[in-house]
PDB file of C-alpha atoms in Angstrom:
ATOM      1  CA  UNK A   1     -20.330   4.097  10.673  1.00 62.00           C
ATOM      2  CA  UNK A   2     -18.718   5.712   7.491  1.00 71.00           C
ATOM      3  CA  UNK A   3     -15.600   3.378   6.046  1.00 74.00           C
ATOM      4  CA  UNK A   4     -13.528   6.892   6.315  1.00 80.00           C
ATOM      5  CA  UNK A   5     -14.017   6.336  10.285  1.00 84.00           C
ATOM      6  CA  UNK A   6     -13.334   2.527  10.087  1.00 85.00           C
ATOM      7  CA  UNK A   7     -10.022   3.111   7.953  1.00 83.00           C
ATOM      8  CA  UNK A   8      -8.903   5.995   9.895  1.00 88.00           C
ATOM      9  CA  UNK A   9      -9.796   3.912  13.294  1.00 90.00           C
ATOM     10  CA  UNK A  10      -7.810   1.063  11.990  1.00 87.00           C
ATOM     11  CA  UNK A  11      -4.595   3.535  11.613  1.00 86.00           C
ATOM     12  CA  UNK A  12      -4.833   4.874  14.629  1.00 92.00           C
ATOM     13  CA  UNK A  13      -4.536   1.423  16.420  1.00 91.00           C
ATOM     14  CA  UNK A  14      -2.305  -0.273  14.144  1.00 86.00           C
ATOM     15  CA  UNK A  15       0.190   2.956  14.617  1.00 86.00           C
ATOM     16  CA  UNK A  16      -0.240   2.374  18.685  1.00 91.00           C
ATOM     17  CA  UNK A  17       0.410  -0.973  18.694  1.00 89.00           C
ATOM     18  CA  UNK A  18       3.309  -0.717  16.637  1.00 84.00           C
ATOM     19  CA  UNK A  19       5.064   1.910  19.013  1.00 85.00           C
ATOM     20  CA  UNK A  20       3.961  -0.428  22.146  1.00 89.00           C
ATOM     21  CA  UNK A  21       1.803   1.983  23.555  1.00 91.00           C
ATOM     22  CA  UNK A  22      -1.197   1.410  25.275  1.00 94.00           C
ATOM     23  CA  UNK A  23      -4.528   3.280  24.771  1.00 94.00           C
ATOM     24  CA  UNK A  24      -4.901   5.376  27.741  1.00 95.00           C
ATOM     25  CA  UNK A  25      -0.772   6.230  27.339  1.00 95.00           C
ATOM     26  CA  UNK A  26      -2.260   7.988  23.562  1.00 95.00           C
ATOM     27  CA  UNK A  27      -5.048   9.539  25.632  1.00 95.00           C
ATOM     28  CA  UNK A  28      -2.726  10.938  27.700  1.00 95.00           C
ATOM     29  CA  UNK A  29      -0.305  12.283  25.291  1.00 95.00           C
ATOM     30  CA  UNK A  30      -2.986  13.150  22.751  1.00 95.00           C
ATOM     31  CA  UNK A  31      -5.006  14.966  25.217  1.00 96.00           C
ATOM     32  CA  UNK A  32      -7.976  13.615  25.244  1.00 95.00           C
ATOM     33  CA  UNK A  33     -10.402  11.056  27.147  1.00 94.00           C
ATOM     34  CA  UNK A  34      -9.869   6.689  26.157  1.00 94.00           C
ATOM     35  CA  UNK A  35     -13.279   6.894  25.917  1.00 93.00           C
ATOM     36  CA  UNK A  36     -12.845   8.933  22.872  1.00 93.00           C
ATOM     37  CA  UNK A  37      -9.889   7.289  21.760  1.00 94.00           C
ATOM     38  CA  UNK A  38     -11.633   4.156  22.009  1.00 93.00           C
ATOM     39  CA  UNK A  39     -14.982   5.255  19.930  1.00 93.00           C
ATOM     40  CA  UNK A  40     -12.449   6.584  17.211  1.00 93.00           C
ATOM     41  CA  UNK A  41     -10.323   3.478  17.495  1.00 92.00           C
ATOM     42  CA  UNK A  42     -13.627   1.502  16.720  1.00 91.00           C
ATOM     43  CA  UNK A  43     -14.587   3.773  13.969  1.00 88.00           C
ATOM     44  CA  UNK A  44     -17.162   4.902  15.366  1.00 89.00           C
ATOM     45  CA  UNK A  45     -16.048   8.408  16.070  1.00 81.00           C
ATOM     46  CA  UNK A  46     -15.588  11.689  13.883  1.00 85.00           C
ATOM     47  CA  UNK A  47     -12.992  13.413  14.620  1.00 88.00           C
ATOM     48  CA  UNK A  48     -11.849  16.790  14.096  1.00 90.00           C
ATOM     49  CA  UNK A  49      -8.663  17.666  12.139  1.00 90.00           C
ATOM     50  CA  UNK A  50      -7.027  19.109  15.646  1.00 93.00           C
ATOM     51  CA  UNK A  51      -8.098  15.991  17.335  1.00 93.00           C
ATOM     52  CA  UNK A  52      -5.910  13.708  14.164  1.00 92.00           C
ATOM     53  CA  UNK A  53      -3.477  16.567  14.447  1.00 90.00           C
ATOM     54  CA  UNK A  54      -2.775  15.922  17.989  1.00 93.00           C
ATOM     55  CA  UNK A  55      -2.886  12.084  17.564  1.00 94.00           C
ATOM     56  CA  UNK A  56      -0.024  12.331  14.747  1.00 88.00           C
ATOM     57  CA  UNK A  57       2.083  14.044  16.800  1.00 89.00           C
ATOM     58  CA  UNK A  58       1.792  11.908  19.983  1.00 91.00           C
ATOM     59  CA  UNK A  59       2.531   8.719  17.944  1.00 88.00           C
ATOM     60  CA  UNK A  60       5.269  11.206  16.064  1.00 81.00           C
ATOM     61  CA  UNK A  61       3.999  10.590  12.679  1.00 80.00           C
ATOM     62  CA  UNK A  62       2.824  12.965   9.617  1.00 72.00           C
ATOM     63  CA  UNK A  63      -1.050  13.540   9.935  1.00 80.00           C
ATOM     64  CA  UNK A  64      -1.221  12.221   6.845  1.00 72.00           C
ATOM     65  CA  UNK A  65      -0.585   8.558   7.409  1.00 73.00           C
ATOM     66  CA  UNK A  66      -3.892   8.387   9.043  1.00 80.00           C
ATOM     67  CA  UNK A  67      -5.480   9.616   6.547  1.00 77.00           C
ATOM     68  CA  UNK A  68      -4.223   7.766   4.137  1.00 65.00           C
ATOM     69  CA  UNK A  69      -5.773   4.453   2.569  1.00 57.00           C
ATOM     70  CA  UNK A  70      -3.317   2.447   1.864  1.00 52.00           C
ATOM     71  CA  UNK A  71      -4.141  -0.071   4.561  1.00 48.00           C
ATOM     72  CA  UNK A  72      -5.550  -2.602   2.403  1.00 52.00           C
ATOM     73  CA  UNK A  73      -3.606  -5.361   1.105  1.00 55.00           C
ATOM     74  CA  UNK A  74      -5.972  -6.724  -1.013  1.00 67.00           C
ATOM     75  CA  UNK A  75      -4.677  -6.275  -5.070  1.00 74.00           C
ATOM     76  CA  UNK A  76      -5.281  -3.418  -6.662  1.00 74.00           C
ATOM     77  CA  UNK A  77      -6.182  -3.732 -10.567  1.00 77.00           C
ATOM     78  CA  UNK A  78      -5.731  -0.607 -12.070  1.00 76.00           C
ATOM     79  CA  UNK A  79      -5.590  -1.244 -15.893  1.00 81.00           C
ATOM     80  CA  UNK A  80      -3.442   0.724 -18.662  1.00 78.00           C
ATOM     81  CA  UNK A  81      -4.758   3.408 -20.564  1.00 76.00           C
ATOM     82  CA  UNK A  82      -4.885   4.821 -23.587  1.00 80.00           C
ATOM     83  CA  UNK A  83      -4.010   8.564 -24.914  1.00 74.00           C
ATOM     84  CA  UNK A  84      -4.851  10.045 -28.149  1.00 80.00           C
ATOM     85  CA  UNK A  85      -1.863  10.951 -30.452  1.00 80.00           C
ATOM     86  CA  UNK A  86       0.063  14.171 -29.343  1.00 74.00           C
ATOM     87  CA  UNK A  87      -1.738  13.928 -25.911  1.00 73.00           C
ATOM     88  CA  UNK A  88      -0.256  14.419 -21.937  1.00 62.00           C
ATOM     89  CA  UNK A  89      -1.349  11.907 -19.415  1.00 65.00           C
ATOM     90  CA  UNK A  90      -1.326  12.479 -15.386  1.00 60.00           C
ATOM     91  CA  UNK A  91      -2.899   9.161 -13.481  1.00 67.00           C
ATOM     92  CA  UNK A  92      -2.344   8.634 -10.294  1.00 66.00           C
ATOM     93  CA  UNK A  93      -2.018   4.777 -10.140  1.00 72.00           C
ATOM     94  CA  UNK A  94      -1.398   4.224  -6.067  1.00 67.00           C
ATOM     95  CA  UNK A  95      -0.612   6.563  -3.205  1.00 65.00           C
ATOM     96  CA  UNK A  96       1.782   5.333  -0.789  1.00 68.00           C
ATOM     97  CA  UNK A  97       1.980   7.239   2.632  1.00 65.00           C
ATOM     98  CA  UNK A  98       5.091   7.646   4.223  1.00 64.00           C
ATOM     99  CA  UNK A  99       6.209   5.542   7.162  1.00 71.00           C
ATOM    100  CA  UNK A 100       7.512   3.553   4.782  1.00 73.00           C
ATOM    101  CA  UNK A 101      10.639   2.461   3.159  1.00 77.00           C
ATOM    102  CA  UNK A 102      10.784   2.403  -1.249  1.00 81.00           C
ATOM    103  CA  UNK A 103      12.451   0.799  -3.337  1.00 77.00           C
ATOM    104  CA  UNK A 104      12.492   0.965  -6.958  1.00 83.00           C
ATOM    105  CA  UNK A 105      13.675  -2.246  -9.333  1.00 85.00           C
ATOM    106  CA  UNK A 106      13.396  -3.034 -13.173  1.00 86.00           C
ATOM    107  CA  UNK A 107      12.182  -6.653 -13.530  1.00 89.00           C
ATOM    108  CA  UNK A 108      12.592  -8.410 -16.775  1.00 90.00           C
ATOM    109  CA  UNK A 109      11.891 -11.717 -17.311  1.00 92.00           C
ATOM    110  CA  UNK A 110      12.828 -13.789 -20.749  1.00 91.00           C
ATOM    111  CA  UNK A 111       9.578 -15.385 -22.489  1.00 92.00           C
ATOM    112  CA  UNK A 112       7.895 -18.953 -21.271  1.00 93.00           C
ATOM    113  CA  UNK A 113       9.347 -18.115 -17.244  1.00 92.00           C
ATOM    114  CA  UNK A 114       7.760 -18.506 -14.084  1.00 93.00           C
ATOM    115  CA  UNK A 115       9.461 -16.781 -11.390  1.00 90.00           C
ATOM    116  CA  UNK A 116       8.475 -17.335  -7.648  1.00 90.00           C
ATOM    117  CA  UNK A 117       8.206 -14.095  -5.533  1.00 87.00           C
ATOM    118  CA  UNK A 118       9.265 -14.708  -2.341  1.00 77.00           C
ATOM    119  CA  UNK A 119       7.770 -13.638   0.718  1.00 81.00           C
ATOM    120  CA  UNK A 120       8.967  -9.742   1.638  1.00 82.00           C
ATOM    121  CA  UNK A 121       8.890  -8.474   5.381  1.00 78.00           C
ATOM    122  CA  UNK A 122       5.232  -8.246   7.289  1.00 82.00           C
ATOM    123  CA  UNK A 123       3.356  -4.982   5.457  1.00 84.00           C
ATOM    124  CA  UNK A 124       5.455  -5.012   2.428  1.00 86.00           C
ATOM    125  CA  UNK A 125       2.920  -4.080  -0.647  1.00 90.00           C
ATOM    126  CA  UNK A 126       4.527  -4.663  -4.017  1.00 92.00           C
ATOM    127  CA  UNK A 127       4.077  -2.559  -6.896  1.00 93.00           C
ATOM    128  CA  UNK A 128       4.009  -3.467 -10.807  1.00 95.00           C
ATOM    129  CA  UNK A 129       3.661  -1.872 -13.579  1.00 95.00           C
ATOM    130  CA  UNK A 130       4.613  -3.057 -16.865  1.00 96.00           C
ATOM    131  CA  UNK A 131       6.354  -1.188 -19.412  1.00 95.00           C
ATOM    132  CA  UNK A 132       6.111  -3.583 -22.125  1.00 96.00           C
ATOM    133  CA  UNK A 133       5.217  -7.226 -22.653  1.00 97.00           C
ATOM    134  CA  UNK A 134       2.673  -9.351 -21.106  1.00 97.00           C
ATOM    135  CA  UNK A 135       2.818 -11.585 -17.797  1.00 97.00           C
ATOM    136  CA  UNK A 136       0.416 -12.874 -14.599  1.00 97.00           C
ATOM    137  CA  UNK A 137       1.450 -11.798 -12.123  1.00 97.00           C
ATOM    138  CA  UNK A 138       0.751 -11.274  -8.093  1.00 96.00           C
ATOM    139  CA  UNK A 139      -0.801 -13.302  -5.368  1.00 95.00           C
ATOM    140  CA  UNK A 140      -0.949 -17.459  -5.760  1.00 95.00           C
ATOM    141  CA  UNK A 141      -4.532 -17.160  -4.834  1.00 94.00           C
ATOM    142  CA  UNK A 142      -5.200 -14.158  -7.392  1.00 93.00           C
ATOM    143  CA  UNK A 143      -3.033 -13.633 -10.152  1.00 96.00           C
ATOM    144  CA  UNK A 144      -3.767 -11.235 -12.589  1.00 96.00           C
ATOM    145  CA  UNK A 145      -2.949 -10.733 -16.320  1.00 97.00           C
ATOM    146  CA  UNK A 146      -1.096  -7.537 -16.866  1.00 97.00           C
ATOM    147  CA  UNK A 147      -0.231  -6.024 -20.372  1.00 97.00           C
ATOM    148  CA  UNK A 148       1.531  -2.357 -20.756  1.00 96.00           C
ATOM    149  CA  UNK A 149       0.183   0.149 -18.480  1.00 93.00           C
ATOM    150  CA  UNK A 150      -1.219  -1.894 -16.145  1.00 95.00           C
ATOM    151  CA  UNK A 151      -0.639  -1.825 -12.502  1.00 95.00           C
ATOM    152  CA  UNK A 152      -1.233  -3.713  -9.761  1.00 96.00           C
ATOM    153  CA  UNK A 153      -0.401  -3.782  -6.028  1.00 94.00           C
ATOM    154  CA  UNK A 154      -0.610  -6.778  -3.798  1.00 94.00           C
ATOM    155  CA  UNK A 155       0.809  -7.472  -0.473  1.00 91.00           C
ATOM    156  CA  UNK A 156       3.792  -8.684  -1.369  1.00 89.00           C
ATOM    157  CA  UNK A 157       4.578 -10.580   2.108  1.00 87.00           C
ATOM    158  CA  UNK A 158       2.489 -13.656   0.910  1.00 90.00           C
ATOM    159  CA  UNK A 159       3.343 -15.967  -2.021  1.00 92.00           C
ATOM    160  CA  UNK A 160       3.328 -14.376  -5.298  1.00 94.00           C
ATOM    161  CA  UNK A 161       4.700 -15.178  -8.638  1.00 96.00           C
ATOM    162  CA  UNK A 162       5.181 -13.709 -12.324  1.00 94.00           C
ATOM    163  CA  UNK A 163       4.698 -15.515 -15.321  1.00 96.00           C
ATOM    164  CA  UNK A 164       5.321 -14.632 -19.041  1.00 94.00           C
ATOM    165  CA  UNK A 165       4.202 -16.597 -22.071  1.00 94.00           C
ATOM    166  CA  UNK A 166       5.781 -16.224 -25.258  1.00 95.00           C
ATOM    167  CA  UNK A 167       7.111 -12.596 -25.183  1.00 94.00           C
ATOM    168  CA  UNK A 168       9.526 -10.810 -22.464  1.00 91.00           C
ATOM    169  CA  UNK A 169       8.125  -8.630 -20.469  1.00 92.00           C
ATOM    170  CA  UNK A 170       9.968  -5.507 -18.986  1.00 93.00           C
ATOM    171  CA  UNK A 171       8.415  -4.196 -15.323  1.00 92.00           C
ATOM    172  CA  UNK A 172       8.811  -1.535 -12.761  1.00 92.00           C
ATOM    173  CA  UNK A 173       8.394  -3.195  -9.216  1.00 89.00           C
ATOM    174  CA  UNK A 174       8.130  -0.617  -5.872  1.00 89.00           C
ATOM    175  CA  UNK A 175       8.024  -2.207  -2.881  1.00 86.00           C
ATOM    176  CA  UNK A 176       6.698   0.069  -0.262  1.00 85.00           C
ATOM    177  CA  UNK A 177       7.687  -1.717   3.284  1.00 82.00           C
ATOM    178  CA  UNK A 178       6.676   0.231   6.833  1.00 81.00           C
ATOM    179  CA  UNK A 179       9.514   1.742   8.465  1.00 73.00           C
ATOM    180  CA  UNK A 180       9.308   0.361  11.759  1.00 60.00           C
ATOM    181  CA  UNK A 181      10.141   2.050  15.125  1.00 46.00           C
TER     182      UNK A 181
END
């Protein structure tokens, strides 16, 4: 069982049950058998593109949603870095799929602050990356440290928090929450 199956298993049935439909009602509308919806559900199946093709469109969302691996909320560490003088840079530091709602905020917090996140909506993932200054940041149960360029994406519908020492610290926060139906 390849984790490609597993993830894209997982969106399938997480994108059903969200739209209150049951499996043999996909089946049905996807055209093909529950057993095969069910072995793909399970991640045990491999489909073909026309066979995710025709599952997007009977839950009426872009093929590419799942595909996509955004699915885990775990935090993502992805650390800043650095360019010689004179250079361009191009990283992509998360992809977000759509389905889901962004916003965009500038966080700044003064030096020696702690700052208690509260809890978004189910799903939410938050987003940092810091422009300048240093802070921990993310999850009660596993902050990180985060300097300039770093990013890191949690889910942001459990307690978090942000925390500077003795400099300010200036940070972009998305907050990518599903769009629901």
């Amino acid at each position: 069982m390849s984790s490609t199956a597993v993830a894209v298993g997982v969106k399938v049935r997480l994108r059903r049950q969200q739209r209150g439909m049951s499996a043999a009602e996909l089946a049905r509308r996807a055209g093909l058998s529950k057993a095969t919806l069910s072995q793909l559900e399970g991640g045990n199946g491999n489909p073909t593109i026309d066979t995710l093709d025709a599952i997007a469109v009977a839950l009426r969302i872009p093929i590419a949603d799942l595909l996509a691996r955004d699915a885990d909320t775990g935090p993502v560490f992805r650390p800043g870095t650095d360019i010689e003088s004179g250079e361009v840079s191009r990283e992509l530091l998360r992809r977000i799929s759509s389905g889901n709602s962004l916003e965009i905020w500038r966080l700044r917090i003064p030096p020696e602050t702690e700052l208690p996140g509260v809890p978004h909506a189910t799903g939410t993932i938050e987003h940092l990356l810091v422009a300048t200054g240093r802070v921990t940041a993310g999850p009660v149960d596993a902050p990180q440290e985060l300097g300039p360029g770093d990013m890191l994406a949690f889910a942001g519908d459990a307690p978090h928090f942000y925390r500077t020492a003795d400099e300010a610290v200036d940070i972009t926060v998305v907050f990518a929450s599903p769009i629901s139906t």
